Amino acid sequence: MAADALLVQSATYLGAAVVSVPIAERLGLGSVLGYLVAGVMVGPAVLGLVSGAEDVMHVAEFGVVMMLFLVGLELQPSKLWAMRGAVFGLGGAQVVATAAAVALAAVAAGLGLAPAFAVGLILAMSSTAMVLQALAEKGLLKSPAGETSFAVLLFQDIAVIPILAVMPLLAPGGGGGDHGAGAHADGGTLVDGLPGWAAALLVLAAVGVIVLGGRLVMRPLFMAMARLRMREIFTATALLLVAGTALIMESVGLSPALGAFLAGVVLADSEFRHEIETDIAPFKGLLLGLFFIAVGAGIQIDLILARPLAVAAIVLAVVAIKAAVLYAIARSARLNRSDALLTAIALSQIGEFAFVLIGFASQNRILAGDLAALLTASVALSMLTTPILLILFERFASGAETADDRPADAIDERNRVIIAGFGRVGQIVGRLLIGRGVPVTVLEHDAEQLEALRRFGFKLYYGDARRHDLLEAAGAAEAALLVVATDDKETTTEIVETARRNFPGLKIVARAYDRPHAYEVEEAGADRVVRETFEGGIEMATESLRVLGVPAFEANRLGRIFRRHDIETMDVLRVVRKTGDRDAYGLAFRQRREMLSSVLTRDVQTVPGTDDSGWDAETLRRESRGEG
């Protein structure tokens, strides 16, 4: 494509988005539906401002590649392990049950077993791009339905790889035709002409190169780029990794999107993950928008008009089957009816991976050309149904609030202390410091909380403290202390990581949810970590002892013994935790717990009866020296 033609096409896509998305938002239809409608309007079937299916698919593929990179970044191994039950349980059940149900319906419609099974696998996929975008716009990503949807999508993204491996076995003769989803018509892949086993080995070798290269090469490279303190070079390095892995995957006949996904996974547990996410976040919405516009432009209106009943039957049947399966699975996971229904609706469409899988199945002669065309049109149309169903859900089945995506406030002051998060804990910290005459700058990301507190005279600034540019605007480079008092574990860790990486001289005191989170925040770079319920629990225990008749002195002394023992336990378990031996960690924890019981019992037996008015002078002296 000539440079001027590319510029015209780009301007057309951007113009369509600028016009249609604000209208859709104003009408309450959401940006995804606006992008899709914009694509239909500028596509070959209506205005014809963009032409050439190849150009459209290039744009769509670029959006999918970048979207999969971001999805891969979210697939941190520790996070995946914590979600393993939901990911592999719910996700596995969804893929298997949906594929089976769709395959049975396809067989009933007259399709053979092999193509029916392929169709079931293809249509079981949902759209990661659409679901995450739609739920994020509505502020539902952290809801039970949002977390369940994310877990199912993660499994689907992983399941694409074995599905691509199984597909050739469904081909006539079982040997497969063309070997790659990303194979070109000109046959320019390394696996062309190789036997099946050799092609499989080459694919595994490519994956191994990406994983080992990411572990052994990319981390030192990113470290070196970070030391340069040139943000654009750092971002360019990340994009180079995406492009490089995509090329490797394409060279062995697989989709470049899978390469980008692997690149994201390689970086998922990197210390630079959040910085990369922050750097490319401004592009994320635009890239996804381009993807949806390309999908809309690729809808074959002529085919739909020629065979409207067939397309409508496929779309309605697939959406109904997927929604029914998902609702049953969500209810089995003990989601309430509203959350289960939202999960079912959100994941009811067919995903963008279906475009790749349909092309792969066609190349392997599993699906006939007319069936592949019908399925492609159905995939695009199914994406249109989701925004509409979500609107109906909001109006008739939910009172869900919309997300607040207002821009960050301008910060016009510089103080020695910055407080991120001004909820229950942050307010106590802020009131004490301000009362002591220490001026603070307060950052709060909950708009309702912010407006409520402003009515009580607090000065707060709206913004997401995970963004290092907001911390910089708040004066983190000159401040002495950052207090991270947010109540979300992941948010707290991200803020600490960002602050430590970008402002190495800044002292950080962070709130931790529990002991494992305390270790995580320590490793992220916090100087002091305070477990949010630790002191409150000890206070409640001492008060309980007093209610039971234990003298105040003894109750408080036991509380101090417990506190010291638990702090020592933190130190002991920290060392064991670093070995990664979970059994050893559990054994050490049990030993420390038994030791505490022994210490408290011995203390009660050896300390003589005390007067309620008496206090342990030695303990108070140690505390005054900072040893308690």
XYZ file of C-alpha atoms in Angstrom:
628
model
C 0.000 0.000 0.000
C 1.415 3.406 -0.945
C 2.202 5.788 1.894
C -0.531 8.261 0.909
C -3.104 5.478 0.596
C -2.132 4.178 4.027
C -2.484 7.693 5.408
C -5.947 8.018 3.865
C -7.025 4.672 5.296
C -5.679 5.565 8.733
C -7.423 8.949 8.655
C -10.648 7.222 7.640
C -10.502 4.764 10.528
C -9.668 7.490 13.030
C -12.370 9.801 11.649
C -14.959 7.045 11.905
C -13.992 6.457 15.528
C -14.034 10.155 16.409
C -17.531 10.555 14.966
C -19.228 7.336 15.986
C -17.868 6.511 19.433
C -18.909 9.776 21.160
C -22.392 9.377 19.661
C -22.602 5.801 20.904
C -21.390 6.861 24.338
C -23.913 9.719 24.454
C -26.676 7.244 23.601
C -25.442 4.903 26.325
C -24.461 2.172 23.859
C -20.791 1.905 24.854
C -17.652 2.397 22.801
C -17.431 -1.181 21.484
C -20.748 -0.960 19.664
C -19.716 2.466 18.373
C -16.505 1.079 16.907
C -18.322 -1.842 15.295
C -20.956 0.406 13.723
C -18.224 2.765 12.531
C -16.497 -0.156 10.841
C -19.674 -1.235 9.122
C -20.304 2.320 7.857
C -16.820 2.873 6.385
C -16.448 -0.714 5.184
C -16.848 -1.987 1.625
C -20.493 -2.928 2.184
C -21.798 0.607 2.949
C -19.744 3.725 2.174
C -16.740 1.893 0.784
C -14.263 4.369 2.251
C -11.948 1.493 3.061
C -11.580 -1.324 0.610
C -9.624 -4.511 0.333
C -10.173 -7.311 2.789
C -6.425 -7.823 3.100
C -5.868 -4.280 4.381
C -8.738 -4.624 6.841
C -7.380 -7.877 8.201
C -3.904 -6.413 8.561
C -5.347 -3.710 10.807
C -7.427 -6.270 12.690
C -4.432 -8.539 13.168
C -2.357 -5.680 14.542
C -5.054 -4.927 17.094
C -5.288 -8.581 18.117
C -1.507 -8.870 18.399
C -1.288 -5.893 20.756
C -4.324 -6.992 22.703
C -2.858 -10.468 23.264
C 0.384 -8.901 24.433
C -1.531 -7.052 27.152
C -3.447 -10.190 28.062
C -0.160 -12.047 28.386
C 1.157 -9.352 30.698
C -1.743 -10.100 33.035
C -0.860 -13.784 33.146
C 1.618 -13.511 36.006
C 2.498 -17.036 37.174
C 1.716 -16.273 40.828
C -1.625 -14.727 39.854
C -2.412 -17.671 37.619
C -1.609 -20.029 40.479
C -3.962 -18.171 42.822
C -6.686 -18.334 40.176
C -5.948 -21.913 39.152
C -9.260 -23.216 40.423
C -11.318 -20.679 38.517
C -9.117 -20.699 35.419
C -8.818 -24.432 34.927
C -12.073 -25.428 36.624
C -14.532 -22.906 35.233
C -12.572 -22.231 32.046
C -12.022 -25.892 31.291
C -15.665 -26.716 31.960
C -16.801 -23.863 29.715
C -14.643 -24.861 26.760
C -15.450 -28.571 26.995
C -19.193 -28.146 27.600
C -19.638 -25.425 24.982
C -17.597 -27.258 22.356
C -19.590 -30.439 22.966
C -22.961 -28.665 22.845
C -22.119 -26.737 19.679
C -20.673 -29.846 18.028
C -23.856 -31.795 18.784
C -25.940 -28.987 17.300
C -23.704 -28.968 14.221
C -24.082 -32.741 13.798
C -27.838 -32.345 14.130
C -27.665 -29.724 11.379
C -26.022 -32.266 9.060
C -22.298 -31.621 9.529
C -19.786 -34.472 9.724
C -18.147 -35.409 13.027
C -14.718 -33.907 12.327
C -15.913 -30.518 11.042
C -18.594 -30.426 13.766
C -15.936 -30.958 16.431
C -13.787 -28.240 14.851
C -16.749 -25.852 14.785
C -17.443 -26.603 18.454
C -13.884 -25.761 19.458
C -13.834 -22.605 17.338
C -17.139 -21.228 18.597
C -16.354 -22.013 22.255
C -13.923 -19.092 22.263
C -15.087 -15.682 23.515
C -13.688 -12.255 22.750
C -11.073 -11.218 25.301
C -10.838 -7.781 23.721
C -14.571 -7.138 23.808
C -15.302 -8.583 27.234
C -12.465 -6.857 29.063
C -13.144 -3.547 27.340
C -16.879 -3.673 28.054
C -16.467 -4.719 31.692
C -13.748 -2.118 32.264
C -15.992 0.638 30.881
C -18.712 -0.373 33.318
C -16.324 -0.727 36.289
C -17.096 -4.423 36.643
C -13.667 -6.019 36.208
C -13.255 -6.426 39.980
C -16.793 -7.712 40.474
C -17.448 -11.464 40.920
C -18.747 -11.598 37.354
C -15.704 -9.711 36.072
C -13.230 -11.968 37.868
C -15.047 -15.098 36.703
C -15.116 -13.828 33.120
C -11.408 -13.029 33.282
C -10.603 -16.525 34.557
C -12.570 -18.163 31.740
C -10.923 -15.918 29.148
C -7.479 -16.811 30.476
C -8.185 -20.480 29.999
C -9.523 -19.856 26.501
C -6.378 -17.948 25.580
C -4.256 -20.855 26.797
C -6.530 -23.431 25.163
C -5.954 -21.957 21.709
C -2.493 -23.540 21.571
C -3.634 -27.171 22.048
C -6.616 -26.487 19.773
C -4.217 -25.447 17.019
C -2.289 -28.652 17.660
C -5.422 -30.807 17.482
C -6.872 -29.223 14.348
C -4.583 -30.987 11.825
C -5.708 -34.335 13.249
C -9.265 -33.512 12.143
C -8.214 -32.948 8.536
C -9.209 -35.517 5.897
C -6.601 -38.284 6.215
C -5.537 -36.996 9.652
C -2.259 -35.603 8.387
C -3.316 -32.027 7.974
C -2.872 -29.786 5.024
C -1.187 -26.493 5.642
C 0.488 -26.499 9.030
C 0.097 -23.012 10.315
C -2.519 -20.528 11.268
C -0.264 -17.843 10.104
C 0.910 -19.698 7.007
C 1.000 -17.628 3.916
C -0.312 -18.501 0.541
C 3.214 -18.272 -0.803
C 4.281 -21.093 1.584
C 7.043 -19.073 3.252
C 7.184 -20.900 6.589
C 9.824 -23.196 8.011
C 7.370 -26.056 8.537
C 6.198 -26.221 4.936
C 6.906 -29.660 3.569
C 7.930 -31.136 6.937
C 6.248 -34.243 8.345
C 3.846 -33.702 11.227
C 6.231 -34.806 13.990
C 9.014 -32.563 12.687
C 6.649 -29.604 12.469
C 5.502 -30.213 16.051
C 9.109 -30.353 17.274
C 9.921 -27.135 15.442
C 6.935 -25.405 17.031
C 7.996 -26.588 20.496
C 11.529 -25.394 19.804
C 10.204 -21.964 18.830
C 8.217 -21.744 22.065
C 11.294 -22.822 24.023
C 13.402 -20.145 22.353
C 10.855 -17.471 23.265
C 10.571 -18.570 26.902
C 14.290 -19.090 27.533
C 15.219 -15.979 25.560
C 12.762 -13.946 27.581
C 14.165 -15.261 30.850
C 17.859 -15.119 30.039
C 18.190 -12.266 27.545
C 15.289 -9.860 27.792
C 15.494 -9.167 31.529
C 19.110 -7.992 31.418
C 18.254 -6.035 28.290
C 15.338 -4.308 29.984
C 17.521 -3.577 32.982
C 20.055 -1.899 30.718
C 17.337 0.082 28.921
C 15.881 1.199 32.264
C 19.275 2.535 33.330
C 19.310 4.777 30.259
C 16.173 6.527 31.615
C 14.912 7.049 28.060
C 11.264 6.135 28.154
C 10.802 5.860 24.388
C 13.710 3.408 24.104
C 12.267 1.297 26.899
C 8.900 1.185 25.138
C 10.588 0.429 21.825
C 12.378 -2.509 23.451
C 9.068 -3.936 24.626
C 7.565 -3.549 21.170
C 10.660 -5.150 19.661
C 10.068 -8.156 21.877
C 6.461 -8.317 20.668
C 7.422 -8.051 17.008
C 10.308 -10.504 17.366
C 8.294 -13.215 19.061
C 5.456 -12.678 16.596
C 7.888 -13.218 13.722
C 9.271 -16.366 15.336
C 5.795 -17.815 15.702
C 4.850 -16.822 12.175
C 8.003 -18.465 10.827
C 6.801 -21.814 12.180
C 3.311 -21.323 10.815
C 1.463 -20.105 13.923
C -0.412 -16.883 14.523
C 1.662 -13.762 15.352
C -0.936 -13.071 18.042
C 0.216 -16.196 19.863
C 3.762 -14.871 19.723
C 2.647 -11.595 21.266
C 0.753 -13.519 23.912
C 3.889 -15.492 24.800
C 5.884 -12.259 24.890
C 3.442 -10.870 27.413
C 3.649 -14.014 29.536
C 7.451 -13.827 29.479
C 7.241 -10.296 30.898
C 4.358 -11.018 33.281
C 6.514 -11.636 36.339
C 9.154 -9.123 35.359
C 9.848 -6.171 37.598
C 9.218 -3.975 34.552
C 5.719 -5.277 33.836
C 3.818 -2.365 35.350
C 6.029 0.204 33.682
C 5.442 -1.408 30.304
C 1.711 -1.493 30.950
C 1.736 2.166 31.934
C 3.759 3.152 28.877
C 1.536 1.430 26.369
C -1.774 1.960 28.193
C -2.585 5.122 26.190
C -2.344 3.055 22.996
C -4.439 0.191 24.284
C -7.851 1.789 23.771
C -6.921 3.058 20.333
C -5.579 -0.300 19.205
C -8.640 -2.133 20.428
C -10.781 0.475 18.727
C -8.993 -0.169 15.452
C -9.551 -3.871 15.950
C -13.300 -3.445 16.422
C -13.559 -1.075 13.459
C -11.755 -3.629 11.316
C -14.141 -6.332 12.493
C -17.115 -4.130 11.614
C -15.650 -3.299 8.206
C -15.093 -6.981 7.541
C -18.739 -7.980 8.073
C -19.947 -9.422 4.771
C -23.245 -7.646 4.381
C -23.846 -9.230 0.961
C -23.500 -12.728 2.407
C -25.793 -11.865 5.299
C -28.399 -10.488 2.887
C -28.068 -13.531 0.666
C -28.453 -16.044 3.520
C -30.039 -14.103 6.394
C -31.799 -17.048 8.002
C -28.697 -19.237 8.058
C -26.529 -16.490 9.587
C -29.209 -15.503 12.112
C -29.734 -19.125 13.102
C -26.002 -19.662 13.708
C -25.619 -16.453 15.711
C -28.701 -16.934 17.865
C -28.026 -20.631 18.459
C -24.392 -20.085 19.439
C -25.138 -17.119 21.725
C -27.976 -19.045 23.388
C -25.899 -22.214 23.862
C -22.895 -20.342 25.234
C -25.031 -18.230 27.573
C -26.863 -21.305 28.897
C -23.622 -23.228 29.509
C -21.941 -20.243 31.134
C -24.920 -19.486 33.377
C -24.969 -23.071 34.640
C -21.216 -23.049 35.272
C -21.339 -19.670 37.026
C -24.160 -20.809 39.285
C -22.222 -23.972 40.112
C -19.410 -21.655 41.225
C -21.904 -20.083 43.672
C -22.302 -16.765 41.894
C -25.665 -15.173 42.536
C -28.217 -15.000 39.733
C -27.315 -11.473 38.692
C -23.568 -12.155 38.505
C -24.119 -15.475 36.765
C -26.349 -13.807 34.173
C -23.814 -11.015 33.631
C -21.039 -13.592 33.168
C -23.161 -15.537 30.684
C -23.965 -12.424 28.645
C -20.444 -11.038 28.707
C -18.915 -14.233 27.311
C -21.745 -15.215 24.954
C -20.159 -13.883 21.758
C -17.601 -15.660 19.580
C -14.051 -14.442 20.036
C -11.512 -12.931 17.701
C -9.433 -16.107 17.829
C -12.222 -17.682 15.810
C -10.984 -15.698 12.774
C -7.585 -17.369 13.172
C -9.050 -20.817 13.848
C -11.498 -20.650 10.939
C -8.670 -19.756 8.588
C -6.557 -22.546 10.046
C -9.367 -25.081 9.665
C -9.976 -23.990 6.073
C -6.287 -24.314 5.213
C -6.353 -27.838 6.604
C -9.489 -28.640 4.530
C -11.584 -29.278 7.646
C -14.171 -26.628 6.780
C -15.555 -25.995 3.320
C -15.253 -22.506 1.883
C -18.957 -21.557 2.118
C -19.190 -22.821 5.697
C -16.074 -20.867 6.655
C -17.581 -17.713 5.130
C -20.836 -18.238 7.059
C -18.945 -18.752 10.305
C -16.781 -15.669 9.737
C -19.862 -13.499 9.248
C -21.458 -15.083 12.305
C -18.412 -14.333 14.466
C -18.559 -10.633 13.578
C -22.317 -10.430 14.074
C -22.134 -12.220 17.417
C -19.856 -9.436 18.632
C -22.639 -6.977 17.854
C -25.015 -8.836 20.158
C -22.919 -8.459 23.326
C -23.117 -4.665 23.762
C -26.849 -4.821 23.124
C -27.347 -7.640 25.643
C -25.265 -5.768 28.219
C -27.419 -2.675 27.781
C -30.545 -4.773 28.290
C -28.961 -6.379 31.354
C -28.197 -2.988 32.893
C -31.689 -1.672 32.260
C -33.640 -4.672 33.385
C -31.453 -6.907 35.529
C -28.870 -4.781 37.254
C -28.267 -1.424 38.801
C -24.571 -1.601 38.084
C -22.762 1.686 38.240
C -20.727 3.007 35.391
C -16.998 3.441 35.676
C -15.516 6.766 36.539
C -12.818 7.546 34.016
C -12.315 11.216 34.747
C -8.803 12.574 34.209
C -6.449 13.102 37.143
C -6.586 16.446 38.967
C -3.807 18.982 38.542
C -1.705 19.086 41.721
C -0.615 22.543 42.785
C 1.337 21.826 45.971
C 4.495 20.055 47.118
C 4.614 18.456 50.562
C 7.034 16.182 52.413
C 4.460 13.402 52.649
C 2.216 11.870 49.986
C -0.653 9.592 50.992
C -2.043 7.260 48.341
C -5.522 6.128 49.328
C -7.657 8.004 51.863
C -10.056 5.387 53.126
C -10.319 4.212 56.737
C -6.580 3.687 57.195
C -5.424 6.644 55.114
C -7.669 9.030 57.012
C -6.200 8.000 60.363
C -2.674 8.485 59.050
C -3.543 11.813 57.451
C -5.369 13.222 60.467
C -2.504 12.310 62.788
C 0.186 13.785 60.537
C -1.786 16.957 59.805
C -2.557 17.313 63.503
C 1.173 17.073 64.184
C 1.757 19.882 61.706
C 3.062 17.714 58.851
C 1.536 18.843 55.540
C 0.457 16.008 53.242
C -0.626 15.598 49.630
C -3.486 13.112 49.366
C -4.212 11.046 46.230
C -7.537 9.217 45.980
C -8.873 7.166 43.062
C -12.425 6.609 44.326
C -14.431 9.548 42.991
C -17.344 9.092 45.392
C -15.027 8.805 48.388
C -13.158 11.876 47.211
C -16.267 14.030 46.856
C -17.612 12.879 50.218
C -14.371 13.734 52.027
C -14.077 17.103 50.317
C -17.395 18.016 51.899
C -15.700 17.505 55.275
C -12.948 19.943 54.382
C -10.190 17.550 53.270
C -8.003 18.567 50.346
C -7.575 15.620 48.022
C -6.515 15.076 44.428
C -8.182 12.602 42.132
C -5.859 10.196 40.306
C -4.438 6.695 40.060
C -1.266 6.537 42.160
C -0.070 3.522 40.160
C 0.891 6.004 37.453
C 4.376 7.287 37.996
C 3.551 10.527 36.157
C 0.882 11.261 38.812
C 3.374 10.538 41.604
C 5.834 12.803 39.869
C 3.207 15.534 39.607
C 2.538 15.106 43.329
C 6.206 15.816 44.052
C 7.461 12.294 44.767
C 10.944 13.232 43.577
C 11.254 15.823 46.369
C 9.039 14.230 49.032
C 10.451 12.407 52.052
C 7.741 9.793 52.476
C 5.033 7.994 50.536
C 2.290 6.316 52.597
C 0.457 3.674 50.563
C -2.849 3.116 52.381
C -4.935 1.626 49.551
C -7.127 -1.351 50.451
C -6.580 -3.400 47.280
C -3.616 -5.755 47.497
C -2.613 -5.615 43.858
C -2.984 -1.842 43.711
C -0.810 -1.415 46.799
C 1.920 -3.618 45.348
C 1.849 -1.809 42.013
C 2.117 1.617 43.660
C 5.093 0.484 45.767
C 6.818 -1.048 42.737
C 6.285 2.068 40.643
C 7.441 4.425 43.392
C 10.522 2.375 44.237
C 11.553 2.065 40.589
C 11.105 5.710 39.683
C 11.903 7.456 42.983
C 14.673 5.427 44.668
C 15.261 8.005 47.400
C 11.651 8.052 48.561
C 10.813 6.283 51.839
C 7.723 4.107 51.580
C 5.382 2.942 54.335
C 2.766 0.550 52.999
C -0.367 -1.125 54.244
C -0.526 -4.906 53.831
C -3.587 -7.098 53.802
C -1.998 -10.095 55.501
C 1.352 -11.801 56.104
C 1.899 -13.075 52.505
C 0.976 -9.666 51.179
C 3.378 -8.066 53.660
C 6.228 -10.146 52.204
C 5.097 -9.201 48.689
C 5.078 -5.486 49.498
C 8.483 -5.769 51.162
C 9.883 -7.383 48.032
C 8.269 -4.632 45.956
C 10.409 -2.097 47.804
C 8.518 -0.799 50.847
C 10.700 0.376 53.750
C 8.066 -0.310 56.404
C 5.023 -2.568 56.099
C 2.033 -2.466 58.432
C -0.453 -5.319 58.447
C -3.836 -3.671 58.514
C -5.507 -5.928 61.088
C -2.502 -6.876 63.211
C -2.624 -4.167 65.867
C -6.409 -4.146 65.900
C -6.451 -7.898 66.506
C -4.015 -7.636 69.429
C -6.040 -4.813 70.922
C -9.209 -6.877 70.660
C -7.472 -9.840 72.293
C -6.244 -7.793 75.264
C -9.677 -6.268 75.735
C -11.171 -9.768 75.648
C -8.783 -10.894 78.352
C -9.774 -7.921 80.495
C -13.477 -8.728 80.056
C -12.649 -12.253 81.234
C -11.158 -10.856 84.432
C -7.450 -10.768 83.561
C -5.790 -7.692 85.103
C -5.012 -4.881 82.658
C -1.271 -5.156 83.240
C -1.187 -8.875 82.483
C -3.461 -8.543 79.452
C -1.308 -5.801 77.942
C 1.887 -7.688 78.714
C 0.558 -10.785 76.971
C -0.322 -8.582 74.003
C 3.265 -7.302 73.887
C 4.641 -10.845 74.087
C 2.410 -11.874 71.219
C 3.492 -8.876 69.154
C 7.208 -9.536 69.646
C 6.798 -13.236 68.935
C 4.840 -12.560 65.758
C 7.414 -10.071 64.490
C 10.119 -12.686 65.086
C 7.936 -15.220 63.277
C 7.758 -12.848 60.323
C 11.562 -12.837 60.164
C 11.812 -16.635 60.446
C 9.144 -17.353 57.845
C 10.585 -14.745 55.473
C 13.753 -16.818 55.176
C 11.831 -20.083 54.697
C 9.482 -18.485 52.165
C 12.375 -17.505 49.924
C 13.278 -21.179 49.504
C 9.933 -21.784 47.797
C 9.366 -24.946 49.865
C 5.682 -24.769 50.855
C 5.937 -27.812 53.135
C 8.859 -26.295 55.007
C 6.934 -23.036 55.331
C 3.929 -24.833 56.800
C 6.129 -26.777 59.220
C 7.933 -23.622 60.349
C 4.598 -21.875 60.888
C 3.299 -24.734 63.035
C 6.508 -24.774 65.077
C 6.277 -21.026 65.730
C 2.629 -21.334 66.720
C 3.420 -24.132 69.190
C 6.327 -22.076 70.519
C 4.000 -19.120 71.130
C 1.572 -21.311 73.028
C 4.419 -22.650 75.136
C 5.748 -19.153 75.858
C 2.358 -17.819 76.917
C 1.644 -20.856 79.087
C 5.036 -20.653 80.772
C 4.543 -16.937 81.340
C 1.260 -17.484 83.144
C 2.806 -20.212 85.311
C 5.958 -18.317 86.261
C 4.801 -14.744 86.658
C 3.326 -14.206 90.123
C -0.020 -12.582 90.635
C 0.086 -8.913 89.839
C -1.757 -5.894 90.910
C -3.951 -4.281 88.226
C -2.199 -1.001 88.871
C 1.294 -2.419 88.341
C 3.255 -2.110 85.083
C 6.354 -3.782 83.707
C 8.932 -1.040 83.962
C 11.568 -3.012 82.075
C 9.275 -3.512 79.105
C 8.428 0.158 79.017
C 12.116 1.036 79.093
C 12.822 -1.297 76.151
C 9.931 0.195 74.224
C 11.198 3.697 74.883
C 14.508 2.598 73.353
C 12.655 1.338 70.270
C 13.273 -2.353 71.073
C 9.677 -3.394 71.785
